[in-house]
mmCIF file with all atom_site columns, C-alpha atoms in Angstrom:
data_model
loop_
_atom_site.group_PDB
_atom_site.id
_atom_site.type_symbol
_atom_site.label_atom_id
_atom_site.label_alt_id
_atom_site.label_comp_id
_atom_site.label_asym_id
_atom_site.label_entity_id
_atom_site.label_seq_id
_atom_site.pdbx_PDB_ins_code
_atom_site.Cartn_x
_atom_site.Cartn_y
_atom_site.Cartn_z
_atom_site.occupancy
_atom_site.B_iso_or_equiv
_atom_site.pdbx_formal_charge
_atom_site.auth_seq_id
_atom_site.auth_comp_id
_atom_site.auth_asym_id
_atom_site.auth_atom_id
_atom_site.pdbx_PDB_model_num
ATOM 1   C CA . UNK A 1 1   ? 0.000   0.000   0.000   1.00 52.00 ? 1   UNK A CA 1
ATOM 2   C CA . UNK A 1 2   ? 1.425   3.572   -0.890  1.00 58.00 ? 2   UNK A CA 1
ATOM 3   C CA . UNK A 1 3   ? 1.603   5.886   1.745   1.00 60.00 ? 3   UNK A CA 1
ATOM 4   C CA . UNK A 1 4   ? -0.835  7.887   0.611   1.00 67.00 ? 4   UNK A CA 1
ATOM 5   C CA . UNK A 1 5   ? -3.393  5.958   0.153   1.00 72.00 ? 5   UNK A CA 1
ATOM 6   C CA . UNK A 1 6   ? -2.687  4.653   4.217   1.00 72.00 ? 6   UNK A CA 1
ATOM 7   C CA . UNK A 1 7   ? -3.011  8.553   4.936   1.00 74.00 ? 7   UNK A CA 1
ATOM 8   C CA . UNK A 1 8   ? -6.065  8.981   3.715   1.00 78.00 ? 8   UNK A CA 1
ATOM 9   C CA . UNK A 1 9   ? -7.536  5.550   5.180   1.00 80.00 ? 9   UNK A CA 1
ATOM 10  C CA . UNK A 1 10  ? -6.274  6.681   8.772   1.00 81.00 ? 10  UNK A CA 1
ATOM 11  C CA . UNK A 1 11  ? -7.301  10.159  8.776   1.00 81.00 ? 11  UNK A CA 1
ATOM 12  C CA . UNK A 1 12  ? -11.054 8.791   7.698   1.00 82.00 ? 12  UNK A CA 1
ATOM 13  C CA . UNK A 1 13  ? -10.429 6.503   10.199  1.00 83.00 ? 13  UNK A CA 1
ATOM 14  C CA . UNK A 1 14  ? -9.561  8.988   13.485  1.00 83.00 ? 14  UNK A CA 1
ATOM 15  C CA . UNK A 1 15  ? -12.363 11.709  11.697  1.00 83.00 ? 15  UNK A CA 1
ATOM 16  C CA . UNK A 1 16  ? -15.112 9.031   12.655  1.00 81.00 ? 16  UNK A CA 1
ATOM 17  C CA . UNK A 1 17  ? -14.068 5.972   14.356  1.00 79.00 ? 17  UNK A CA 1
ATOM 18  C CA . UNK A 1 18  ? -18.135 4.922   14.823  1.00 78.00 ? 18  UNK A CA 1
ATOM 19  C CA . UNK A 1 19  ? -20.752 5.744   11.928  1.00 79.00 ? 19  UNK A CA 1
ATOM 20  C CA . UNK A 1 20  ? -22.843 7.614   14.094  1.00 81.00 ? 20  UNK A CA 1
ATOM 21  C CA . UNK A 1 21  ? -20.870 10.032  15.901  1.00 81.00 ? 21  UNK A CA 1
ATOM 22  C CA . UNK A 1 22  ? -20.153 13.638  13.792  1.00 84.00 ? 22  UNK A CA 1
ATOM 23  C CA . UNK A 1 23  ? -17.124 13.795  12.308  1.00 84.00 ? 23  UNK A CA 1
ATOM 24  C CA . UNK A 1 24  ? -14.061 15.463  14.429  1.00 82.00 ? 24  UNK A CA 1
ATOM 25  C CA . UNK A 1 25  ? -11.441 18.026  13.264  1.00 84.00 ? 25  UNK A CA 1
ATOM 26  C CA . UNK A 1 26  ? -9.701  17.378  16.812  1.00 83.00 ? 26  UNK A CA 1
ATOM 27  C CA . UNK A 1 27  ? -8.393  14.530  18.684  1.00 82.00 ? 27  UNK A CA 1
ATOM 28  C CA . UNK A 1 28  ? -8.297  15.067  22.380  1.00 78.00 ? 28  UNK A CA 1
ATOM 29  C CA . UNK A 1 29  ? -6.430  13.011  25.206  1.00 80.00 ? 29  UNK A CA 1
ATOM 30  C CA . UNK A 1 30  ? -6.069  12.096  28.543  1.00 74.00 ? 30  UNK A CA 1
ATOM 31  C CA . UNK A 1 31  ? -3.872  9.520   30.974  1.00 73.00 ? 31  UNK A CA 1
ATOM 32  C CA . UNK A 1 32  ? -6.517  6.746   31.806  1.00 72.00 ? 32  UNK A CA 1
ATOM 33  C CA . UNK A 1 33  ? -5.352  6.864   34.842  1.00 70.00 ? 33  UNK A CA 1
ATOM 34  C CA . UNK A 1 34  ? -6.153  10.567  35.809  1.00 67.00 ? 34  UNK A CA 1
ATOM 35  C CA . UNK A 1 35  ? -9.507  10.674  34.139  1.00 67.00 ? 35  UNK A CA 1
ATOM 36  C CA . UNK A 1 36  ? -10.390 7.703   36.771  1.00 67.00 ? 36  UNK A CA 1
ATOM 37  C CA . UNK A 1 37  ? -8.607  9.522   39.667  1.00 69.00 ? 37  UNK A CA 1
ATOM 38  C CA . UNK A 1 38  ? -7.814  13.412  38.755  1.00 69.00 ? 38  UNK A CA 1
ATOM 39  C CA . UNK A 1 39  ? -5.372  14.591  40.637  1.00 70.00 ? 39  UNK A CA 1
ATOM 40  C CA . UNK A 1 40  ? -4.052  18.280  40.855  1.00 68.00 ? 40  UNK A CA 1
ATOM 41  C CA . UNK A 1 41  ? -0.808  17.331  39.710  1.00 71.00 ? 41  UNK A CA 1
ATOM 42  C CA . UNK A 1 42  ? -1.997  15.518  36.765  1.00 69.00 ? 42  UNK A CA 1
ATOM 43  C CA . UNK A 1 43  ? -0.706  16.061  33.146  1.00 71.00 ? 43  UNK A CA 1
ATOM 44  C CA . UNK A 1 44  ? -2.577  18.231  31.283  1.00 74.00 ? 44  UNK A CA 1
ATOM 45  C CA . UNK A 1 45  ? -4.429  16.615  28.499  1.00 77.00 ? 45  UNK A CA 1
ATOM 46  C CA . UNK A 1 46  ? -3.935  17.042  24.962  1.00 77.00 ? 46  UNK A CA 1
ATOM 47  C CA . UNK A 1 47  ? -5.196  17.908  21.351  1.00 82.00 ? 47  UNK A CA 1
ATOM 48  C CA . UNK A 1 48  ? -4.254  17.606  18.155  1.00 83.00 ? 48  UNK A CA 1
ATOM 49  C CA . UNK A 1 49  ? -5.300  17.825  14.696  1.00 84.00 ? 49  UNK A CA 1
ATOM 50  C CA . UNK A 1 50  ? -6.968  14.907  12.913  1.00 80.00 ? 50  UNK A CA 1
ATOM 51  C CA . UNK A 1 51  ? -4.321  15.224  9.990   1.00 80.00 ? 51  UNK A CA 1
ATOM 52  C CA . UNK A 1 52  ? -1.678  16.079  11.950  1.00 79.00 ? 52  UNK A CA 1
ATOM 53  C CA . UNK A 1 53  ? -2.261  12.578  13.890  1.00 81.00 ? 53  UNK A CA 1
ATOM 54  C CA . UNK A 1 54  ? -2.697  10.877  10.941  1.00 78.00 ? 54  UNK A CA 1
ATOM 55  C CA . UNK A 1 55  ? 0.332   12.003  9.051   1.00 78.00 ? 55  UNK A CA 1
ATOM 56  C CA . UNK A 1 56  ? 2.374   10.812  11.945  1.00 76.00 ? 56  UNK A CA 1
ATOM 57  C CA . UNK A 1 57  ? 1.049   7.404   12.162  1.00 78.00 ? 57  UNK A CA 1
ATOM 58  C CA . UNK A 1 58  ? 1.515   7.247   8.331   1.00 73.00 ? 58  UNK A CA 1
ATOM 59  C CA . UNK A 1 59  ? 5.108   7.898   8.690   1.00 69.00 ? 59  UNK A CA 1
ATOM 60  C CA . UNK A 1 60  ? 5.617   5.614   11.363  1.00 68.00 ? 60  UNK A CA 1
ATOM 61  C CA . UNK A 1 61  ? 4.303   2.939   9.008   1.00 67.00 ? 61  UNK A CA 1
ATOM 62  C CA . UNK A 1 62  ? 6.680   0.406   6.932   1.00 60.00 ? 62  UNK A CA 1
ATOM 63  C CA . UNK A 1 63  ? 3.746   0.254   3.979   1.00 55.00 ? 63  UNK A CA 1
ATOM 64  C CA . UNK A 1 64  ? 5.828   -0.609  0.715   1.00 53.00 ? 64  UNK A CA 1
ATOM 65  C CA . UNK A 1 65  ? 7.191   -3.963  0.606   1.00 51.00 ? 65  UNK A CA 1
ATOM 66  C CA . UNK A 1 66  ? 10.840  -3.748  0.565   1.00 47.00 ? 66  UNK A CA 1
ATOM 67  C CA . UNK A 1 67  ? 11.377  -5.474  -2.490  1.00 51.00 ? 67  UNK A CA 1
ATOM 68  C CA . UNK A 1 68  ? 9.224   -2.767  -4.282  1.00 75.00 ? 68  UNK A CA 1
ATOM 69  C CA . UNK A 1 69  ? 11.559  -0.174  -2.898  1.00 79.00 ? 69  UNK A CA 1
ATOM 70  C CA . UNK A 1 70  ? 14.692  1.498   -4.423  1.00 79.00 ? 70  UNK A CA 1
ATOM 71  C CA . UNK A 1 71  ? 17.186  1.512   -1.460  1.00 82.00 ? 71  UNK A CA 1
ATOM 72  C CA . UNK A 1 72  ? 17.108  5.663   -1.727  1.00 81.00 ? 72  UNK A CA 1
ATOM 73  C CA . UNK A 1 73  ? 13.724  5.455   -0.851  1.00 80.00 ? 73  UNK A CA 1
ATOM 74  C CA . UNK A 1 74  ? 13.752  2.700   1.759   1.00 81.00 ? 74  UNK A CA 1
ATOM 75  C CA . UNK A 1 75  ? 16.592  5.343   3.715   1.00 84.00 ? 75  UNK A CA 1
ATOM 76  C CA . UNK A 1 76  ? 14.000  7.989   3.093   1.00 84.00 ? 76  UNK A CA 1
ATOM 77  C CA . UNK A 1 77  ? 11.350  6.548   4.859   1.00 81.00 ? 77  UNK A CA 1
ATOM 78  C CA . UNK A 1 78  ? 13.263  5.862   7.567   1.00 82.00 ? 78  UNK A CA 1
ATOM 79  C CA . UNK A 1 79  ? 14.525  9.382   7.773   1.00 84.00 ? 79  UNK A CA 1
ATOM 80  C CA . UNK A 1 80  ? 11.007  10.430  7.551   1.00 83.00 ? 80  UNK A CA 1
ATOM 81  C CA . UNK A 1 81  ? 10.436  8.061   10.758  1.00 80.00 ? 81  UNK A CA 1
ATOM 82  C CA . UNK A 1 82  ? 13.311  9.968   12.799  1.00 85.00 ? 82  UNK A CA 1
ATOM 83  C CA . UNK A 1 83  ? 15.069  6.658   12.116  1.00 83.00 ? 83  UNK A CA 1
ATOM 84  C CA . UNK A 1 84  ? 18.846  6.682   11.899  1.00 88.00 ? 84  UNK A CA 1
ATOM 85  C CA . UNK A 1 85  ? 19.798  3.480   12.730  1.00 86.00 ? 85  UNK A CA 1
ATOM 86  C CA . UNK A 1 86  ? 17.238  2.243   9.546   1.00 82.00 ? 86  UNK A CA 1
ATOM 87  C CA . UNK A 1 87  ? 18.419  4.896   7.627   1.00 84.00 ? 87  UNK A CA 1
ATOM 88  C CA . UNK A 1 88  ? 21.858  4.048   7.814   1.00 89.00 ? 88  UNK A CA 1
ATOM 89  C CA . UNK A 1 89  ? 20.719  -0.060  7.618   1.00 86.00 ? 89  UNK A CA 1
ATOM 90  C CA . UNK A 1 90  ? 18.615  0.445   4.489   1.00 84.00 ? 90  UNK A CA 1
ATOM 91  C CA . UNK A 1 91  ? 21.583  2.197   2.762   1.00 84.00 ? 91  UNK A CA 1
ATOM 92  C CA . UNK A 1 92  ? 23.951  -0.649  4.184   1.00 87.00 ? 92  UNK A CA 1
ATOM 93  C CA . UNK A 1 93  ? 21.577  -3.479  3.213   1.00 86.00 ? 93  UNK A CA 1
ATOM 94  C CA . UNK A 1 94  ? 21.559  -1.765  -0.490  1.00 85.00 ? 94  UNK A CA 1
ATOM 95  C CA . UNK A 1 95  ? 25.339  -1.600  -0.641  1.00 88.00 ? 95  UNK A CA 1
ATOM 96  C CA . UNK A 1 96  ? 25.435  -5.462  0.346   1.00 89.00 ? 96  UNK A CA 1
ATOM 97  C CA . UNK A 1 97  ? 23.015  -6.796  -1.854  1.00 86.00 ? 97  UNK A CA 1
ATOM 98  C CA . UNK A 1 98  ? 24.471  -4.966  -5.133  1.00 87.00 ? 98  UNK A CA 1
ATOM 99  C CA . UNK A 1 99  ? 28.256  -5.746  -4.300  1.00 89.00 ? 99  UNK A CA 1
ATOM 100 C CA . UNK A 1 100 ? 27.567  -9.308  -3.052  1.00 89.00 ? 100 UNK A CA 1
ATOM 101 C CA . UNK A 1 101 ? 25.620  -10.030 -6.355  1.00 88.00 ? 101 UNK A CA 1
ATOM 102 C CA . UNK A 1 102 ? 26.657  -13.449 -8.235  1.00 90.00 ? 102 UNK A CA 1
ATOM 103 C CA . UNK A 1 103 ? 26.712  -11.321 -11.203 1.00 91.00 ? 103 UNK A CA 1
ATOM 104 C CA . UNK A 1 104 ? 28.590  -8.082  -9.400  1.00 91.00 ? 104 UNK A CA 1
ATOM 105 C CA . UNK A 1 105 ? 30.510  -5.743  -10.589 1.00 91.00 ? 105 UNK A CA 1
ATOM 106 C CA . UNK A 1 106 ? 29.785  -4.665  -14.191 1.00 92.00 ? 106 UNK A CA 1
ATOM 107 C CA . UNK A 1 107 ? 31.927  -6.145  -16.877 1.00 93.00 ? 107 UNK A CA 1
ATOM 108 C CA . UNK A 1 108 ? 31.783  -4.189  -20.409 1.00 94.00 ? 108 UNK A CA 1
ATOM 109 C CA . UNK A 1 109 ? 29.414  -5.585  -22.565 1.00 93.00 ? 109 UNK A CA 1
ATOM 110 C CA . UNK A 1 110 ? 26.441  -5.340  -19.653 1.00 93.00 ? 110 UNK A CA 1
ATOM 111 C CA . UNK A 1 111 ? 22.819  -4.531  -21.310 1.00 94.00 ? 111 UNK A CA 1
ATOM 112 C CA . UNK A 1 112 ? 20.942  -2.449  -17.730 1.00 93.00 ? 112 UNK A CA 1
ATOM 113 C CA . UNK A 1 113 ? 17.370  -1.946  -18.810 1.00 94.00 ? 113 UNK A CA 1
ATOM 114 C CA . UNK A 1 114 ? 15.183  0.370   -16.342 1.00 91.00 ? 114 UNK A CA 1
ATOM 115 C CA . UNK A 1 115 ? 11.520  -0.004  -16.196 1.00 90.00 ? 115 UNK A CA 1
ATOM 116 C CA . UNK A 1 116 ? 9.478   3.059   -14.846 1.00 84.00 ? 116 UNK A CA 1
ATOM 117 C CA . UNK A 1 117 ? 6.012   2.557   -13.986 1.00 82.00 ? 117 UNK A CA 1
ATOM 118 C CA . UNK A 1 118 ? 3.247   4.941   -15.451 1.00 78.00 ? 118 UNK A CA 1
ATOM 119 C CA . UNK A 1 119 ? 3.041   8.293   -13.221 1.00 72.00 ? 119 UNK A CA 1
ATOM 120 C CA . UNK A 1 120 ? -0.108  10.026  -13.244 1.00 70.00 ? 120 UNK A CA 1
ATOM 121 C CA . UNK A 1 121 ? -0.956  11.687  -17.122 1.00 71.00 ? 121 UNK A CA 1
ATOM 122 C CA . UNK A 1 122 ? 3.187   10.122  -18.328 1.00 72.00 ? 122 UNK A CA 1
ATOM 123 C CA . UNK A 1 123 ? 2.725   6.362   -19.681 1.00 77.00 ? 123 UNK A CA 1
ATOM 124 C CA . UNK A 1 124 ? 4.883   3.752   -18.559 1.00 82.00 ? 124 UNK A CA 1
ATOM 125 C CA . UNK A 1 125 ? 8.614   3.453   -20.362 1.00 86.00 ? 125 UNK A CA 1
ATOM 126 C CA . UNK A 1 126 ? 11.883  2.480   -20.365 1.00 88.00 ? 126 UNK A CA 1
ATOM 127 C CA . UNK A 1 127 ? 16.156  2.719   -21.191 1.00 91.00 ? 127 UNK A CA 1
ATOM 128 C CA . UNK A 1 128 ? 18.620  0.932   -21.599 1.00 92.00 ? 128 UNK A CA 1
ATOM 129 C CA . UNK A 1 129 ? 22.467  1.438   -20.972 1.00 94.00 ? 129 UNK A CA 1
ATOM 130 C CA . UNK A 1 130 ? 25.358  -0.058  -22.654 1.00 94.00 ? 130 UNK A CA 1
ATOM 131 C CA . UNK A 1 131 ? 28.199  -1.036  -20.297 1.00 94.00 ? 131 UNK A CA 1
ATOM 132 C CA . UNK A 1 132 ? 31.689  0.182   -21.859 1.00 94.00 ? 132 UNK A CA 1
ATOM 133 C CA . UNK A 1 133 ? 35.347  -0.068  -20.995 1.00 91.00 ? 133 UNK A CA 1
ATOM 134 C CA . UNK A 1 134 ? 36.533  3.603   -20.195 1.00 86.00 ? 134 UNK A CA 1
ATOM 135 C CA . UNK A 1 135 ? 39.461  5.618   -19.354 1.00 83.00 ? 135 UNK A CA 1
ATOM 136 C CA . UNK A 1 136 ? 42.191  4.159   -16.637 1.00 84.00 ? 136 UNK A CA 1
ATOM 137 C CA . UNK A 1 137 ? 40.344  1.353   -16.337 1.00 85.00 ? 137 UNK A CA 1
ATOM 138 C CA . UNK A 1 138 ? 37.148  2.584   -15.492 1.00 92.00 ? 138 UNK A CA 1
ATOM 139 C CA . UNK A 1 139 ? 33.447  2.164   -17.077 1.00 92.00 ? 139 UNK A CA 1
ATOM 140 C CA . UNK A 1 140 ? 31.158  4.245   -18.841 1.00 92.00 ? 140 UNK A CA 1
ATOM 141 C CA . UNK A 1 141 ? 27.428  3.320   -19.184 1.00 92.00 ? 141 UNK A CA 1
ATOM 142 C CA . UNK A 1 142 ? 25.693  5.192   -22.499 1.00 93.00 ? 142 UNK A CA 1
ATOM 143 C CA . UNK A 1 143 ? 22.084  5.280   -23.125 1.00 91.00 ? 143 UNK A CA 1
ATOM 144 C CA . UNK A 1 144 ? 21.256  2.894   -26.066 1.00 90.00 ? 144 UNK A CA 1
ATOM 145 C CA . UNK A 1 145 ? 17.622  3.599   -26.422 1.00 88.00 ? 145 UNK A CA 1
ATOM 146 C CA . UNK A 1 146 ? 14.282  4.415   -24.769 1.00 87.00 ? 146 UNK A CA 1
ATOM 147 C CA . UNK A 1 147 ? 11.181  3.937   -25.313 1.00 85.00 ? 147 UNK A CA 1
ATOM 148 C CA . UNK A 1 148 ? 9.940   6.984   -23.718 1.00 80.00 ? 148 UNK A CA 1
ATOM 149 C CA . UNK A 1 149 ? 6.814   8.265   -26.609 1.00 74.00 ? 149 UNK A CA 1
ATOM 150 C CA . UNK A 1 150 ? 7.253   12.200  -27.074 1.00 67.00 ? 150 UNK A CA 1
ATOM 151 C CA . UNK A 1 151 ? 11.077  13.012  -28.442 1.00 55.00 ? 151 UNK A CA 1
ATOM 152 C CA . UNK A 1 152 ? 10.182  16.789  -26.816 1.00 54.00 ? 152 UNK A CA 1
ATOM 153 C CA . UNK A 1 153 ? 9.207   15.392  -23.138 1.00 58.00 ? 153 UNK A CA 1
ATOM 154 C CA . UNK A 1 154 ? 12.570  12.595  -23.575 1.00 56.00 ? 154 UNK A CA 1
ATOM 155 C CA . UNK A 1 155 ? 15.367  15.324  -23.344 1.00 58.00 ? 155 UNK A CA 1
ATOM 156 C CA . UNK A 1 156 ? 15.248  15.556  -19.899 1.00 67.00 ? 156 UNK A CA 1
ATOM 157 C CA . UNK A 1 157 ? 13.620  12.328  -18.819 1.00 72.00 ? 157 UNK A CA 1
ATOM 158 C CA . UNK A 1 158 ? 16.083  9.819   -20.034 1.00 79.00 ? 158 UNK A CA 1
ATOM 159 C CA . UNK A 1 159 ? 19.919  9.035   -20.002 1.00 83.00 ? 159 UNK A CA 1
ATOM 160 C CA . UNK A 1 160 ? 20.276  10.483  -16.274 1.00 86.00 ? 160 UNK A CA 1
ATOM 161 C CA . UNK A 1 161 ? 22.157  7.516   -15.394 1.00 87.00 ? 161 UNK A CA 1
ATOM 162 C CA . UNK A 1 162 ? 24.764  7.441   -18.095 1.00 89.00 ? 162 UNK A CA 1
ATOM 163 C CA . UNK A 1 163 ? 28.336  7.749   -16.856 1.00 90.00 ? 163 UNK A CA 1
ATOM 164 C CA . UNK A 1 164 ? 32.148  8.290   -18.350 1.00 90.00 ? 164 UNK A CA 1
ATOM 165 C CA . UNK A 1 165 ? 34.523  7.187   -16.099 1.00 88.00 ? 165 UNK A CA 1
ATOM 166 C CA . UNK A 1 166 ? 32.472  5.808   -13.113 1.00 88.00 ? 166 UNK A CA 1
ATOM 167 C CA . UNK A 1 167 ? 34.476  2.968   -10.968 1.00 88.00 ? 167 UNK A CA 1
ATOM 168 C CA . UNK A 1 168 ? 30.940  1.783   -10.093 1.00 91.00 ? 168 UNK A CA 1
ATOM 169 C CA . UNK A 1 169 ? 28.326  2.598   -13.116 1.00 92.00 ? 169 UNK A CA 1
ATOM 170 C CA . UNK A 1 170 ? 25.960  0.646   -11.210 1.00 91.00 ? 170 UNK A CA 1
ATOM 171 C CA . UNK A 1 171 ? 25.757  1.775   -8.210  1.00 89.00 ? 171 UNK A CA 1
ATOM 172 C CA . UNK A 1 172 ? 23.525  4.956   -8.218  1.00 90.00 ? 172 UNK A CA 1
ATOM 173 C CA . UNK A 1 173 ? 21.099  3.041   -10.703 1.00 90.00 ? 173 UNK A CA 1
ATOM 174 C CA . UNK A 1 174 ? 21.114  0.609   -7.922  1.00 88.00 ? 174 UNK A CA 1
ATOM 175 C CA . UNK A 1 175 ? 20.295  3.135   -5.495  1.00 86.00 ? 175 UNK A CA 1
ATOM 176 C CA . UNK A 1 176 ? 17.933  5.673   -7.055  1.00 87.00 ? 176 UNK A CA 1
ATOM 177 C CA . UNK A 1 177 ? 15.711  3.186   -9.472  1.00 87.00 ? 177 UNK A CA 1
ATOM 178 C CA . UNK A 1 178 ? 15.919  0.354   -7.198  1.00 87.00 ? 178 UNK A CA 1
ATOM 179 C CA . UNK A 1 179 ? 16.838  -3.506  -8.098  1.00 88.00 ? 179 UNK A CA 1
ATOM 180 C CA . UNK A 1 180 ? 13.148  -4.160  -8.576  1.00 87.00 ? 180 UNK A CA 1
ATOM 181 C CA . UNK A 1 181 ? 13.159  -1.891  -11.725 1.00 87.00 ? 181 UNK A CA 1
ATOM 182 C CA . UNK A 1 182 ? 16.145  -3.247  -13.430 1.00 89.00 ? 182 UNK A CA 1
ATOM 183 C CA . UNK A 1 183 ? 16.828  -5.832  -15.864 1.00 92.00 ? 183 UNK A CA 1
ATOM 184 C CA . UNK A 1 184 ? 20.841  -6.572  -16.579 1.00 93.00 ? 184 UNK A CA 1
ATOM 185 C CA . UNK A 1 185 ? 21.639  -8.897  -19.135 1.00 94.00 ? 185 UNK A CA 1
ATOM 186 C CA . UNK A 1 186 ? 25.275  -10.428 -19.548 1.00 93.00 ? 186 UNK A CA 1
ATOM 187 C CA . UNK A 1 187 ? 26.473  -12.350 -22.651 1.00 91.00 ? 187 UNK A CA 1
ATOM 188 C CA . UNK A 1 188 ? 22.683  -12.543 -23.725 1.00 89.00 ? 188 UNK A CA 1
ATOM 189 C CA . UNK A 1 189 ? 21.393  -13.957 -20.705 1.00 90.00 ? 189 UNK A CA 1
ATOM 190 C CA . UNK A 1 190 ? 19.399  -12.127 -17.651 1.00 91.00 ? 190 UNK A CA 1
ATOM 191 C CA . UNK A 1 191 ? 21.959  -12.279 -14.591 1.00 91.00 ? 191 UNK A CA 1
ATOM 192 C CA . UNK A 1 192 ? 18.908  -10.075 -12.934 1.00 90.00 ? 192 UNK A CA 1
ATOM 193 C CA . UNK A 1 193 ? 15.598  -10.075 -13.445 1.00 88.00 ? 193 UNK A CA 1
ATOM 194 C CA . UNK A 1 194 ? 14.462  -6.898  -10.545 1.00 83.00 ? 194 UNK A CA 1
ATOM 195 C CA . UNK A 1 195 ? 10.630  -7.363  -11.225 1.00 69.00 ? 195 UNK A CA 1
ATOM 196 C CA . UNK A 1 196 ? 10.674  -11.341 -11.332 1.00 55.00 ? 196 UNK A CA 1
ATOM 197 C CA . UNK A 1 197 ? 9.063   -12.901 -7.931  1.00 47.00 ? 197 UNK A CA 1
#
């Protein structure tokens, strides 16, 4: 489930928790324990906004299944939790899984193929990158093709992961798009299929 769509299913949720009460703009609270025995000393209770409380429980939620997540955006959501050790893990765990890859690192030759799914009015497309020997024994990854529709809109939409000279070519790809989106194909066979389950 995308975050969103959790935000607006809790905020419904904490506007009318029972069909026939009015719905609530505020969310007011109390200790259990001094409503049953006030004291003068007590806390004093609190309010807050319905979408204020919901937006914090939808943060606090893990909703995308990790596999559908780039590693970029599995360290966002944890930063977006106030969560620096799973911050820093997500961004370890992403590191780990490229480099200890069967098919790890790139070797010139490499076909990478990214898949983007359709975002609101833009239809789905994709590119693919060439793996090439560079400079000082680097790699450079060009943009073959894409299959992005309008030539106007493609300008800036495609080839923003080509490289000259990269020690790594793979590694923001990895990062930013996620494994799930990419395809890379070595001596004509898939050494990883991202969207395969």
């Amino acid at each position: 489930m995308r975050r969103t769509e959790a935000l607006k299913i809790i905020t419904r949720v904490l506007r009318q928790p029972v069909d026939d009460v009015p719905a609530a703009d505020l969310i007011y609270g109390r200790a259990l324990a001094h409503i049953e025995n006030p004291a003068p000393q007590a806390p004093q209770p609190w309010a807050v906004q319905v979408d204020v409380l919901a937006l914090k429980i939808a943060a606090q939620l893990p909703l995308a299944d990790d596999s559908e997540q780039s590693p970029l955006a599995r360290a966002e959501d944890a930063k977006r939790r106030r969560d620096l050790g799973g911050e820093l893990a997500a961004l370890q765990q992403g590191h780990t899984d490229l480099t200890s890859a069967p098919w790890y690192p790139a070797r010139p030759g490499d076909l990478v193929h990214v898949h983007y799914e359709a975002v609101g009015e833009m239809a789905a497309f994709g590119e693919t990158y060439l793996v090439a020997a560079g400079a000082h024994g680097f790699l450079t990854m060009q943009l073959l093709c894409h299959t992005l529709p309008d030539a106007e809109e493609a300008g800036g939409m495609v080839g923003c992961y080509a490289v000259d000279d990269d020690p790594d070519p793979l590694m923001e790809l990895w990062f930013e798009a996620g494994p799930h989106r990419l395809t890379i194909v070595r001596d004509g066979r898939p050494v990883h299929i991202g969207g395969a389950r």
